[in-house]
Amino acid sequence: MNRIALVTGASRGIGAATARLLATQGYHVCVNYVRNEAAANAVVAQIQSDGGQAFAVQADVSQEKDVLHLFQQIDRYQGYLHALVNNAAILMPQMRVEDMTADRINHMLCHNVTSAFLCSREAVRRMSTRHLGKGGSIVNVSSAAARLGSAGEYVDYAASKGAIDTLTKGLSIEVAAEGIRVNAVRPGFIYTDMHASGGEPGRVDRIKSSLPMQRGGQPEEIAEAIVWLLSDAASYVTGTFVDVAGGR
Ligand SMILES: NC(=O)c1ccc[n+]([C@@H]2O[C@H](COP(=O)([O-])OP(=O)(O)OC[C@H]3O[C@@H](n4cnc5c(N)ncnc54)[C@H](OP(=O)(O)O)[C@@H]3O)[C@@H](O)[C@H]2O)c1
């Protein structure tokens, strides 16, 4: 039976690197995206040309009906869901807390937190031995921001990642005896498009000299940690956090 891995937000950045690496491990990868169909199809095409298996599914994971549709597509695919990477997230323009509207804060929490809860819920319903599943593994993509707070930039984003850390801890204990491991990776400053959506495309280069390793990270370096946590090599690891942040 094929092992399926779902990576949310896999059309670009860390999600795309993770999808590509998971495919080399034999996973059939569901490449989720919200808007950029061409980029998602390019990730699928690259995986296939390298001899792997992948398929793309459009879904806004902050919306419950889209999440249900996403998992229905996985149910139709031959195999069973064994891995979930809650990777999709947004960043909004840099701003102090005193200037944030309720709409902005709610939008952030819905996209970065509700989404991970909904996808985890659907995954647990399929993976848990309590529901006659075969077990599985979930990795949440948090951020060093959960520890650092992102003062003057986006405390709302940092708080959303704090919630992801709490989801990781709580869910890991809830399903530990049901064959499911739940862990998180906390990337630091990684070269992706995300910083442009925060209004500062060159953010990693601005910050890099202040980091202990004095460089930004690459999406592939985050993917390595995610794929290790998902793998059987991490079979006794749950409820934990791997910081991949160049020493910050
Ligand atoms: N980059 C960093 O420095 C950094 C640092 C710490 C943590 N992280 C975390 O790492 C993860 C990936 O970040 P990234 O930098 O790779 O981001 P990115 O380059 O901005 O890519 C975001 C991805 O998420 C998808 N997406 C966004 N909202 C979605 C939604 N509602 N439903 C489905 N897909 C959605 C996008 O799809 P489309 O292509 O269709 O728009 C895209 O594939 C995030 O959780 C982020 O918070 C990143």
PDB file of N, CA, C and O in Angstrom, residues 11-52:
ATOM      1  N   SER A  11       3.449  24.478  -2.772  1.00  0.00           N
ATOM      2  CA  SER A  11       3.762  24.995  -4.103  1.00  0.00           C
ATOM      3  C   SER A  11       5.051  25.808  -4.132  1.00  0.00           C
ATOM      4  O   SER A  11       5.624  26.024  -5.201  1.00  0.00           O
ATOM      5  N   ARG A  12       5.484  26.271  -2.960  1.00  0.00           N
ATOM      6  CA  ARG A  12       6.670  27.148  -2.909  1.00  0.00           C
ATOM      7  C   ARG A  12       7.439  26.909  -1.609  1.00  0.00           C
ATOM      8  O   ARG A  12       6.927  26.266  -0.691  1.00  0.00           O
ATOM      9  N   GLY A  13       8.634  27.466  -1.546  1.00  0.00           N
ATOM     10  CA  GLY A  13       9.373  27.586  -0.295  1.00  0.00           C
ATOM     11  C   GLY A  13       9.631  26.277   0.434  1.00  0.00           C
ATOM     12  O   GLY A  13       9.984  25.256  -0.176  1.00  0.00           O
ATOM     13  N   ILE A  14       9.433  26.314   1.748  1.00  0.00           N
ATOM     14  CA  ILE A  14       9.733  25.162   2.605  1.00  0.00           C
ATOM     15  C   ILE A  14       8.829  23.978   2.265  1.00  0.00           C
ATOM     16  O   ILE A  14       9.278  22.823   2.259  1.00  0.00           O
ATOM     17  N   GLY A  15       7.563  24.246   1.968  1.00  0.00           N
ATOM     18  CA  GLY A  15       6.638  23.158   1.633  1.00  0.00           C
ATOM     19  C   GLY A  15       7.062  22.428   0.373  1.00  0.00           C
ATOM     20  O   GLY A  15       7.020  21.189   0.316  1.00  0.00           O
ATOM     21  N   ALA A  16       7.478  23.170  -0.651  1.00  0.00           N
ATOM     22  CA  ALA A  16       7.911  22.544  -1.907  1.00  0.00           C
ATOM     23  C   ALA A  16       9.161  21.703  -1.681  1.00  0.00           C
ATOM     24  O   ALA A  16       9.254  20.572  -2.185  1.00  0.00           O
ATOM     25  N   ALA A  17      10.114  22.228  -0.911  1.00  0.00           N
ATOM     26  CA  ALA A  17      11.345  21.469  -0.627  1.00  0.00           C
ATOM     27  C   ALA A  17      11.010  20.192   0.137  1.00  0.00           C
ATOM     28  O   ALA A  17      11.603  19.128  -0.102  1.00  0.00           O
ATOM     29  N   THR A  18      10.049  20.288   1.055  1.00  0.00           N
ATOM     30  CA  THR A  18       9.655  19.107   1.847  1.00  0.00           C
ATOM     31  C   THR A  18       8.965  18.077   0.964  1.00  0.00           C
ATOM     32  O   THR A  18       9.232  16.868   1.081  1.00  0.00           O
ATOM     33  N   ALA A  19       8.084  18.538   0.086  1.00  0.00           N
ATOM     34  CA  ALA A  19       7.392  17.613  -0.826  1.00  0.00           C
ATOM     35  C   ALA A  19       8.403  16.865  -1.690  1.00  0.00           C
ATOM     36  O   ALA A  19       8.314  15.637  -1.856  1.00  0.00           O
ATOM     37  N   ARG A  20       9.382  17.598  -2.221  1.00  0.00           N
ATOM     38  CA  ARG A  20      10.393  16.964  -3.085  1.00  0.00           C
ATOM     39  C   ARG A  20      11.193  15.921  -2.307  1.00  0.00           C
ATOM     40  O   ARG A  20      11.428  14.808  -2.794  1.00  0.00           O
ATOM     41  N   LEU A  21      11.570  16.249  -1.068  1.00  0.00           N
ATOM     42  CA  LEU A  21      12.384  15.303  -0.284  1.00  0.00           C
ATOM     43  C   LEU A  21      11.553  14.086   0.136  1.00  0.00           C
ATOM     44  O   LEU A  21      12.046  12.947   0.107  1.00  0.00           O
ATOM     45  N   LEU A  22      10.298  14.311   0.508  1.00  0.00           N
ATOM     46  CA  LEU A  22       9.437  13.181   0.896  1.00  0.00           C
ATOM     47  C   LEU A  22       9.260  12.204  -0.272  1.00  0.00           C
ATOM     48  O   LEU A  22       9.209  10.985  -0.065  1.00  0.00           O
ATOM     49  N   ALA A  23       9.165  12.746  -1.481  1.00  0.00           N
ATOM     50  CA  ALA A  23       8.984  11.877  -2.654  1.00  0.00           C
ATOM     51  C   ALA A  23      10.193  10.966  -2.841  1.00  0.00           C
ATOM     52  O   ALA A  23      10.046   9.809  -3.251  1.00  0.00           O
ATOM     53  N   THR A  24      11.384  11.473  -2.509  1.00  0.00           N
ATOM     54  CA  THR A  24      12.586  10.620  -2.649  1.00  0.00           C
ATOM     55  C   THR A  24      12.599   9.500  -1.609  1.00  0.00           C
ATOM     56  O   THR A  24      13.339   8.533  -1.754  1.00  0.00           O
ATOM     57  N   GLN A  25      11.785   9.643  -0.555  1.00  0.00           N
ATOM     58  CA  GLN A  25      11.688   8.603   0.477  1.00  0.00           C
ATOM     59  C   GLN A  25      10.583   7.603   0.165  1.00  0.00           C
ATOM     60  O   GLN A  25      10.247   6.752   0.985  1.00  0.00           O
ATOM     61  N   GLY A  26       9.967   7.733  -0.994  1.00  0.00           N
ATOM     62  CA  GLY A  26       8.939   6.773  -1.413  1.00  0.00           C
ATOM     63  C   GLY A  26       7.512   7.193  -1.113  1.00  0.00           C
ATOM     64  O   GLY A  26       6.563   6.468  -1.442  1.00  0.00           O
ATOM     65  N   TYR A  27       7.336   8.330  -0.483  1.00  0.00           N
ATOM     66  CA  TYR A  27       5.969   8.821  -0.238  1.00  0.00           C
ATOM     67  C   TYR A  27       5.306   9.253  -1.542  1.00  0.00           C
ATOM     68  O   TYR A  27       5.974   9.815  -2.420  1.00  0.00           O
ATOM     69  N   HIS A  28       4.009   9.031  -1.655  1.00  0.00           N
ATOM     70  CA  HIS A  28       3.198   9.656  -2.690  1.00  0.00           C
ATOM     71  C   HIS A  28       2.723  10.964  -2.071  1.00  0.00           C
ATOM     72  O   HIS A  28       2.038  10.953  -1.037  1.00  0.00           O
ATOM     73  N   VAL A  29       3.093  12.075  -2.663  1.00  0.00           N
ATOM     74  CA  VAL A  29       2.947  13.364  -1.981  1.00  0.00           C
ATOM     75  C   VAL A  29       1.771  14.156  -2.536  1.00  0.00           C
ATOM     76  O   VAL A  29       1.672  14.399  -3.749  1.00  0.00           O
ATOM     77  N   CYS A  30       0.889  14.574  -1.645  1.00  0.00           N
ATOM     78  CA  CYS A  30      -0.184  15.497  -1.998  1.00  0.00           C
ATOM     79  C   CYS A  30       0.343  16.921  -1.819  1.00  0.00           C
ATOM     80  O   CYS A  30       0.654  17.336  -0.698  1.00  0.00           O
ATOM     81  N   VAL A  31       0.460  17.623  -2.935  1.00  0.00           N
ATOM     82  CA  VAL A  31       1.003  18.988  -2.962  1.00  0.00           C
ATOM     83  C   VAL A  31      -0.179  19.958  -2.896  1.00  0.00           C
ATOM     84  O   VAL A  31      -0.845  20.222  -3.891  1.00  0.00           O
ATOM     85  N   ASN A  32      -0.421  20.477  -1.713  1.00  0.00           N
ATOM     86  CA  ASN A  32      -1.535  21.436  -1.545  1.00  0.00           C
ATOM     87  C   ASN A  32      -1.047  22.858  -1.859  1.00  0.00           C
ATOM     88  O   ASN A  32       0.100  23.212  -1.600  1.00  0.00           O
ATOM     89  N   TYR A  33      -1.961  23.637  -2.420  1.00  0.00           N
ATOM     90  CA  TYR A  33      -1.675  25.055  -2.674  1.00  0.00           C
ATOM     91  C   TYR A  33      -3.000  25.797  -2.574  1.00  0.00           C
ATOM     92  O   TYR A  33      -4.073  25.182  -2.572  1.00  0.00           O
ATOM     93  N   VAL A  34      -2.926  27.137  -2.503  1.00  0.00           N
ATOM     94  CA  VAL A  34      -4.184  27.894  -2.435  1.00  0.00           C
ATOM     95  C   VAL A  34      -4.462  28.662  -3.721  1.00  0.00           C
ATOM     96  O   VAL A  34      -5.592  28.686  -4.204  1.00  0.00           O
ATOM     97  N   ARG A  35      -3.425  29.291  -4.313  1.00  0.00           N
ATOM     98  CA  ARG A  35      -3.641  30.139  -5.491  1.00  0.00           C
ATOM     99  C   ARG A  35      -2.733  29.775  -6.659  1.00  0.00           C
ATOM    100  O   ARG A  35      -3.137  29.843  -7.810  1.00  0.00           O
ATOM    101  N   ASN A  36      -1.497  29.407  -6.369  1.00  0.00           N
ATOM    102  CA  ASN A  36      -0.474  29.330  -7.413  1.00  0.00           C
ATOM    103  C   ASN A  36      -0.438  27.932  -8.043  1.00  0.00           C
ATOM    104  O   ASN A  36       0.464  27.123  -7.780  1.00  0.00           O
ATOM    105  N   GLU A  37      -1.427  27.687  -8.915  1.00  0.00           N
ATOM    106  CA  GLU A  37      -1.567  26.358  -9.525  1.00  0.00           C
ATOM    107  C   GLU A  37      -0.333  25.993 -10.359  1.00  0.00           C
ATOM    108  O   GLU A  37       0.137  24.847 -10.317  1.00  0.00           O
ATOM    109  N   ALA A  38       0.196  26.976 -11.082  1.00  0.00           N
ATOM    110  CA  ALA A  38       1.353  26.698 -11.946  1.00  0.00           C
ATOM    111  C   ALA A  38       2.547  26.237 -11.111  1.00  0.00           C
ATOM    112  O   ALA A  38       3.247  25.285 -11.476  1.00  0.00           O
ATOM    113  N   ALA A  39       2.759  26.890  -9.971  1.00  0.00           N
ATOM    114  CA  ALA A  39       3.888  26.505  -9.120  1.00  0.00           C
ATOM    115  C   ALA A  39       3.666  25.102  -8.537  1.00  0.00           C
ATOM    116  O   ALA A  39       4.595  24.295  -8.474  1.00  0.00           O
ATOM    117  N   ALA A  40       2.434  24.803  -8.131  1.00  0.00           N
ATOM    118  CA  ALA A  40       2.141  23.460  -7.586  1.00  0.00           C
ATOM    119  C   ALA A  40       2.344  22.395  -8.654  1.00  0.00           C
ATOM    120  O   ALA A  40       2.947  21.336  -8.390  1.00  0.00           O
ATOM    121  N   ASN A  41       1.864  22.675  -9.868  1.00  0.00           N
ATOM    122  CA  ASN A  41       2.038  21.706 -10.953  1.00  0.00           C
ATOM    123  C   ASN A  41       3.516  21.510 -11.282  1.00  0.00           C
ATOM    124  O   ASN A  41       3.939  20.408 -11.638  1.00  0.00           O
ATOM    125  N   ALA A  42       4.311  22.572 -11.151  1.00  0.00           N
ATOM    126  CA  ALA A  42       5.755  22.453 -11.414  1.00  0.00           C
ATOM    127  C   ALA A  42       6.420  21.554 -10.367  1.00  0.00           C
ATOM    128  O   ALA A  42       7.313  20.766 -10.694  1.00  0.00           O
ATOM    129  N   VAL A  43       5.982  21.659  -9.108  1.00  0.00           N
ATOM    130  CA  VAL A  43       6.536  20.786  -8.064  1.00  0.00           C
ATOM    131  C   VAL A  43       6.184  19.330  -8.371  1.00  0.00           C
ATOM    132  O   VAL A  43       7.046  18.435  -8.306  1.00  0.00           O
ATOM    133  N   VAL A  44       4.931  19.097  -8.748  1.00  0.00           N
ATOM    134  CA  VAL A  44       4.496  17.730  -9.092  1.00  0.00           C
ATOM    135  C   VAL A  44       5.294  17.205 -10.285  1.00  0.00           C
ATOM    136  O   VAL A  44       5.795  16.068 -10.269  1.00  0.00           O
ATOM    137  N   ALA A  45       5.458  18.048 -11.308  1.00  0.00           N
ATOM    138  CA  ALA A  45       6.180  17.612 -12.521  1.00  0.00           C
ATOM    139  C   ALA A  45       7.632  17.272 -12.198  1.00  0.00           C
ATOM    140  O   ALA A  45       8.169  16.277 -12.706  1.00  0.00           O
ATOM    141  N   GLN A  46       8.245  18.076 -11.338  1.00  0.00           N
ATOM    142  CA  GLN A  46       9.649  17.801 -10.991  1.00  0.00           C
ATOM    143  C   GLN A  46       9.775  16.484 -10.231  1.00  0.00           C
ATOM    144  O   GLN A  46      10.668  15.675 -10.495  1.00  0.00           O
ATOM    145  N   ILE A  47       8.851  16.254  -9.296  1.00  0.00           N
ATOM    146  CA  ILE A  47       8.872  14.994  -8.533  1.00  0.00           C
ATOM    147  C   ILE A  47       8.716  13.812  -9.492  1.00  0.00           C
ATOM    148  O   ILE A  47       9.456  12.821  -9.416  1.00  0.00           O
ATOM    149  N   GLN A  48       7.777  13.950 -10.426  1.00  0.00           N
ATOM    150  CA  GLN A  48       7.532  12.846 -11.361  1.00  0.00           C
ATOM    151  C   GLN A  48       8.719  12.628 -12.286  1.00  0.00           C
ATOM    152  O   GLN A  48       9.089  11.484 -12.567  1.00  0.00           O
ATOM    153  N   SER A  49       9.348  13.720 -12.720  1.00  0.00           N
ATOM    154  CA  SER A  49      10.487  13.534 -13.632  1.00  0.00           C
ATOM    155  C   SER A  49      11.684  12.933 -12.895  1.00  0.00           C
ATOM    156  O   SER A  49      12.556  12.318 -13.510  1.00  0.00           O
ATOM    157  N   ASP A  50      11.698  13.066 -11.561  1.00  0.00           N
ATOM    158  CA  ASP A  50      12.757  12.432 -10.760  1.00  0.00           C
ATOM    159  C   ASP A  50      12.375  10.999 -10.363  1.00  0.00           C
ATOM    160  O   ASP A  50      13.061  10.369  -9.548  1.00  0.00           O
ATOM    161  N   GLY A  51      11.230  10.521 -10.859  1.00  0.00           N
ATOM    162  CA  GLY A  51      10.822   9.131 -10.596  1.00  0.00           C
ATOM    163  C   GLY A  51       9.891   8.959  -9.408  1.00  0.00           C
ATOM    164  O   GLY A  51       9.574   7.835  -9.019  1.00  0.00           O
ATOM    165  N   GLY A  52       9.425  10.067  -8.808  1.00  0.00           N
ATOM    166  CA  GLY A  52       8.532   9.988  -7.659  1.00  0.00           C
ATOM    167  C   GLY A  52       7.070  10.126  -8.049  1.00  0.00           C
ATOM    168  O   GLY A  52       6.727  10.243  -9.230  1.00  0.00           O
TER     169      GLY A  52
END
